[in-house]
C-alpha atoms as one frame of an Amber mdcrd trajectory, in Angstrom:
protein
-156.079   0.431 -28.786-152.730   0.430 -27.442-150.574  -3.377 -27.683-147.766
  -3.202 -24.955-145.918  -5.243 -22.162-146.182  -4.992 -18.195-142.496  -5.342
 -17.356-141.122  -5.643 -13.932-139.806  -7.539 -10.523-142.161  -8.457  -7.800
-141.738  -7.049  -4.672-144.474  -6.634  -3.123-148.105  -8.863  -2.536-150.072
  -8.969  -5.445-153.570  -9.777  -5.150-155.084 -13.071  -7.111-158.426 -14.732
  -7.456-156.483 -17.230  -4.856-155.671 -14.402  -2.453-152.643 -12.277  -1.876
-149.545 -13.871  -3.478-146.056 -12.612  -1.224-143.314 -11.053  -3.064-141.135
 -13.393  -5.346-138.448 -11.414  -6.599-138.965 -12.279  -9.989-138.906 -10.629
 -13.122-142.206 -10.366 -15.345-142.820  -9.608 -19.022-146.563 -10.060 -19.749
-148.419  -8.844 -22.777-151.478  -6.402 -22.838-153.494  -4.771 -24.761-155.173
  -1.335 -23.397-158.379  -0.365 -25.453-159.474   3.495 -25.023-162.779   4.859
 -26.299-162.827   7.778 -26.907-165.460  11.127 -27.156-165.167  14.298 -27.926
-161.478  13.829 -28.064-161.450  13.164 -24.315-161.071   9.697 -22.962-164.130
   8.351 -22.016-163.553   4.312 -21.229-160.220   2.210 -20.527-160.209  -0.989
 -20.353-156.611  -2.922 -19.754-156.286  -6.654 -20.752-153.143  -8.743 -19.525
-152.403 -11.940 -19.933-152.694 -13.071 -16.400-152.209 -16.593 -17.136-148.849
 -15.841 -18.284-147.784 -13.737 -15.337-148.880 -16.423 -13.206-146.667 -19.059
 -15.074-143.744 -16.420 -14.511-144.322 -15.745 -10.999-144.879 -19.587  -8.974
């Protein structure tokens, strides 16, 4: 399990639930969480949670 941040501007659409959002320009910071299983020492599952409801709040 890996805790980290998707950091970045916006600059180009992003697709939503809603549809394709345009480009903002604006900066995001949004927390995540990536959980790996693993077997045989090889990665066999990923799985990447972000907090999309924050990214939203920092994008509109």
């Amino acid at each position: 399990m890996v805790e980290l941040a998707i950091r970045g501007t916006h600059r180009g659409a992003l697709m939503t639930p809603t549809g394709p959002l345009a480009a903002t320009g604006k900066v995001i910071d949004v927390p995540c969480c990536d959980v790996f299983r693993m077997k045989d020492g090889k990665v066999a599952a990923f799985h990447c949670y972000n907090a999309f409801s924050i990214m939203q709040q920092q994008l509109y």
